[in-house]
Amino acid sequence: RVAKENVAGAGITNIKCGQSNLLADIPVRRYDVICANIVADIIIRMAPDIGALLADGAVYITSGIITERADEVRAAMTANNFAVLDEVRDNGWTAFAFTQAR
């Protein structure tokens, strides 16, 4: 919805906006590193599913999180068996590095 409003407000007519499941078309295998520089809501929504794509000992890096939502992201990830490896806050934004808890 917001993307459509931004495109319309800018007078752009050749961009199509839609919704998708960001994990739907990813090749099924285990990755050593996955990065997600997107808003907290999406990171939270992906929390139950992202672990199936991570190799043992892999790192999941998340950023693009406004600091006010960082605790929600951390809670969602820890509720889905992830541990925080690192957290960086800068200028109102937060990034995390997670790994699957053992």
Coordinates of N, CA and C in Angstrom, one line a residue:
R1 N 0.8 -1.2 0.0 CA 0.0 0.0 0.0 C 0.9 1.3 0.0
V2 N 1.9 1.3 0.9 CA 2.7 2.5 1.0 C 3.5 2.7 -0.3
A3 N 4.0 1.6 -0.9 CA 4.8 1.7 -2.1 C 3.9 2.3 -3.3
K4 N 2.7 1.8 -3.3 CA 1.7 2.3 -4.4 C 1.5 3.8 -4.2
E5 N 1.3 4.2 -2.9 CA 1.0 5.6 -2.6 C 2.3 6.4 -3.0
N6 N 3.5 6.0 -2.7 CA 4.7 6.7 -3.1 C 4.8 6.8 -4.6
V7 N 4.6 5.8 -5.3 CA 4.7 5.8 -6.8 C 3.7 6.8 -7.3
A8 N 2.4 6.7 -6.9 CA 1.4 7.5 -7.4 C 1.7 9.0 -7.1
G9 N 2.2 9.2 -5.9 CA 2.5 10.6 -5.4 C 3.7 11.2 -6.2
A10 N 4.5 10.4 -6.7 CA 5.7 10.8 -7.5 C 5.3 11.0 -9.0
G11 N 4.1 10.6 -9.4 CA 3.6 10.7 -10.8 C 4.3 9.6 -11.7
I12 N 4.8 8.6 -11.1 CA 5.4 7.5 -11.9 C 4.3 6.5 -12.3
T13 N 4.4 6.1 -13.6 CA 3.3 5.2 -14.1 C 3.9 3.9 -14.6
N14 N 5.2 3.7 -14.7 CA 5.7 2.5 -15.2 C 6.3 1.5 -14.2
I15 N 5.9 1.7 -12.9 CA 6.3 0.8 -11.9 C 5.1 0.0 -11.3
K16 N 5.2 -1.3 -11.3 CA 4.1 -2.1 -10.7 C 4.5 -2.5 -9.3
C17 N 3.6 -2.3 -8.4 CA 3.8 -2.6 -7.0 C 2.9 -3.8 -6.6
G18 N 3.4 -4.7 -5.8 CA 2.5 -5.9 -5.4 C 3.1 -6.5 -4.2
Q19 N 2.5 -7.5 -3.7 CA 2.9 -8.3 -2.5 C 3.4 -9.6 -3.0
S20 N 4.4 -10.1 -2.2 CA 4.8 -11.5 -2.4 C 5.3 -12.1 -1.1
N21 N 5.5 -13.4 -1.2 CA 6.2 -14.1 -0.1 C 7.7 -14.1 -0.4
L22 N 8.4 -13.3 0.4 CA 9.9 -13.2 0.0 C 10.6 -14.5 0.1
L23 N 10.1 -15.5 0.8 CA 10.8 -16.8 0.8 C 10.3 -17.8 -0.1
A24 N 9.3 -17.5 -0.9 CA 8.6 -18.5 -1.7 C 9.4 -19.1 -2.9
D25 N 10.2 -18.3 -3.5 CA 10.9 -18.8 -4.7 C 12.4 -18.9 -4.5
I26 N 12.9 -19.0 -3.3 CA 14.3 -19.2 -2.9 C 14.6 -20.7 -3.2
P27 N 15.7 -21.0 -3.9 CA 16.1 -22.4 -4.0 C 16.3 -23.0 -2.7
V28 N 15.8 -24.2 -2.6 CA 15.8 -25.0 -1.3 C 17.2 -25.5 -1.1
R29 N 17.9 -24.9 -0.2 CA 19.3 -25.3 0.2 C 19.6 -24.6 1.5
R30 N 20.7 -24.9 2.1 CA 21.1 -24.2 3.4 C 22.2 -23.2 3.1
Y31 N 21.9 -22.0 3.5 CA 22.8 -20.9 3.3 C 23.7 -20.6 4.5
D32 N 24.9 -20.1 4.3 CA 25.8 -19.8 5.4 C 25.5 -18.4 6.0
V33 N 25.0 -17.5 5.1 CA 24.7 -16.1 5.5 C 23.4 -15.7 4.8
I34 N 22.5 -15.1 5.5 CA 21.3 -14.5 4.8 C 21.2 -13.1 5.4
C35 N 21.0 -12.1 4.5 CA 20.8 -10.7 5.0 C 19.4 -10.2 4.6
A36 N 18.8 -9.5 5.5 CA 17.5 -8.9 5.2 C 17.6 -7.4 5.7
N37 N 17.6 -6.5 4.8 CA 17.6 -5.1 5.1 C 16.2 -4.6 4.8
I38 N 15.3 -4.9 5.6 CA 13.9 -4.6 5.4 C 13.2 -4.2 6.8
V39 N 12.0 -3.8 6.7 CA 11.3 -3.3 7.9 C 11.1 -4.4 8.9
A40 N 10.9 -4.0 10.2 CA 10.7 -5.0 11.3 C 9.5 -5.9 11.0
D41 N 8.4 -5.4 10.5 CA 7.2 -6.3 10.3 C 7.6 -7.5 9.4
I42 N 8.4 -7.3 8.4 CA 8.7 -8.4 7.5 C 9.7 -9.4 8.2
I43 N 10.7 -8.8 8.9 CA 11.6 -9.7 9.6 C 10.9 -10.6 10.6
I44 N 9.9 -10.0 11.3 CA 9.1 -10.7 12.3 C 8.3 -11.8 11.6
R45 N 7.7 -11.4 10.5 CA 6.9 -12.4 9.7 C 7.7 -13.6 9.2
M46 N 9.0 -13.3 8.8 CA 9.8 -14.4 8.3 C 10.5 -15.2 9.4
A47 N 10.4 -14.8 10.7 CA 11.1 -15.4 11.8 C 10.8 -16.9 11.9
P48 N 9.6 -17.4 11.7 CA 9.3 -18.8 11.9 C 9.9 -19.7 10.7
D49 N 10.2 -19.1 9.6 CA 10.5 -19.8 8.4 C 12.0 -19.7 8.0
I50 N 12.7 -18.7 8.4 CA 14.1 -18.4 7.9 C 15.0 -19.5 8.4
G51 N 14.8 -20.1 9.5 CA 15.7 -21.1 10.0 C 15.9 -22.3 9.1
A52 N 14.9 -22.7 8.4 CA 14.9 -23.8 7.5 C 15.9 -23.6 6.3
L53 N 16.3 -22.3 6.1 CA 17.2 -22.0 5.0 C 18.6 -21.8 5.5
L54 N 18.9 -21.9 6.8 CA 20.2 -21.6 7.3 C 21.0 -22.9 7.6
A55 N 22.3 -22.9 7.2 CA 23.1 -24.1 7.5 C 23.5 -24.0 9.0
D56 N 24.0 -25.1 9.5 CA 24.5 -25.1 10.9 C 25.5 -24.0 11.1
G57 N 25.4 -23.2 12.1 CA 26.3 -22.2 12.4 C 26.2 -20.9 11.6
A58 N 25.2 -20.9 10.7 CA 25.0 -19.8 9.8 C 24.6 -18.5 10.6
V59 N 24.7 -17.4 9.9 CA 24.4 -16.1 10.5 C 23.3 -15.4 9.6
Y60 N 22.3 -14.9 10.3 CA 21.2 -14.2 9.7 C 21.3 -12.7 10.2
I61 N 21.7 -11.8 9.2 CA 21.9 -10.4 9.5 C 20.6 -9.7 9.1
T62 N 20.1 -8.9 10.0 CA 18.9 -8.1 9.8 C 19.2 -6.6 10.0
S63 N 18.7 -5.8 9.2 CA 18.9 -4.3 9.4 C 17.7 -3.6 8.7
G64 N 17.7 -2.3 8.8 CA 16.6 -1.5 8.4 C 15.5 -1.5 9.4
I65 N 15.8 -1.7 10.7 CA 14.9 -1.8 11.8 C 15.0 -0.5 12.5
I66 N 13.8 0.2 12.6 CA 13.9 1.4 13.5 C 14.0 1.0 14.9
T67 N 14.8 1.7 15.6 CA 15.2 1.3 17.0 C 14.0 1.1 17.9
E68 N 13.0 1.8 17.7 CA 11.8 1.6 18.5 C 11.2 0.2 18.3
R69 N 11.5 -0.5 17.2 CA 10.9 -1.8 17.0 C 12.0 -2.9 17.2
A70 N 13.2 -2.6 17.6 CA 14.2 -3.6 17.8 C 13.9 -4.6 18.8
D71 N 13.3 -4.3 19.9 CA 12.9 -5.3 20.9 C 11.9 -6.3 20.4
E72 N 11.0 -5.8 19.5 CA 10.0 -6.8 18.9 C 10.7 -7.8 18.0
V73 N 11.7 -7.3 17.2 CA 12.4 -8.2 16.3 C 13.2 -9.2 17.2
R74 N 13.9 -8.7 18.2 CA 14.7 -9.6 19.0 C 13.8 -10.7 19.7
A75 N 12.6 -10.3 20.2 CA 11.7 -11.2 20.8 C 11.2 -12.2 19.8
A76 N 10.8 -11.8 18.6 CA 10.4 -12.7 17.6 C 11.4 -13.8 17.2
M77 N 12.7 -13.3 17.1 CA 13.7 -14.2 16.7 C 14.1 -15.2 17.8
T78 N 14.1 -14.7 19.0 CA 14.4 -15.6 20.1 C 13.3 -16.6 20.4
A79 N 12.1 -16.2 20.1 CA 10.9 -17.1 20.2 C 11.0 -18.2 19.2
N80 N 11.8 -17.9 18.1 CA 11.9 -18.9 17.0 C 13.3 -19.6 17.0
N81 N 13.9 -19.7 18.2 CA 15.1 -20.4 18.5 C 16.4 -19.8 17.9
F82 N 16.4 -18.4 17.9 CA 17.6 -17.7 17.5 C 18.3 -17.0 18.7
A83 N 19.6 -16.9 18.6 CA 20.3 -16.1 19.6 C 21.0 -14.9 18.9
V84 N 21.1 -13.8 19.7 CA 21.7 -12.6 19.2 C 23.2 -12.8 19.3
L85 N 23.9 -12.6 18.1 CA 25.4 -12.6 18.1 C 25.9 -11.2 18.3
D86 N 25.2 -10.2 17.7 CA 25.6 -8.8 17.8 C 24.4 -7.9 17.5
E87 N 24.5 -6.7 18.1 CA 23.5 -5.7 17.8 C 24.2 -4.4 17.7
V88 N 23.8 -3.6 16.6 CA 24.4 -2.3 16.4 C 23.2 -1.3 16.3
R89 N 23.3 -0.2 17.0 CA 22.3 0.9 16.9 C 23.1 2.1 16.5
D90 N 22.5 2.8 15.5 CA 23.1 4.0 15.0 C 22.0 4.9 14.4
N91 N 22.0 6.1 14.9 CA 21.1 7.1 14.3 C 19.7 6.7 14.1
G92 N 19.1 6.0 15.1 CA 17.7 5.6 15.1 C 17.4 4.3 14.4
W93 N 18.5 3.6 13.9 CA 18.3 2.3 13.2 C 19.1 1.2 14.0
T94 N 18.6 0.0 13.8 CA 19.2 -1.1 14.5 C 19.5 -2.3 13.5
A95 N 20.6 -2.9 13.7 CA 20.9 -4.1 12.9 C 21.3 -5.2 13.9
F96 N 20.9 -6.5 13.6 CA 21.2 -7.6 14.4 C 22.0 -8.7 13.6
A97 N 22.8 -9.4 14.2 CA 23.3 -10.7 13.7 C 22.8 -11.8 14.6
F98 N 22.1 -12.7 14.0 CA 21.5 -13.9 14.8 C 22.1 -15.2 14.3
T99 N 22.1 -16.2 15.1 CA 22.4 -17.5 14.8 C 21.3 -18.4 15.4
Q100 N 21.2 -19.6 14.9 CA 20.2 -20.5 15.5 C 20.7 -21.0 16.9
A101 N 19.9 -20.9 17.9 CA 20.3 -21.4 19.2 C 20.4 -22.9 19.2
R102 N 21.3 -23.4 20.0 CA 21.5 -24.9 20.0 C 20.8 -25.5 21.2

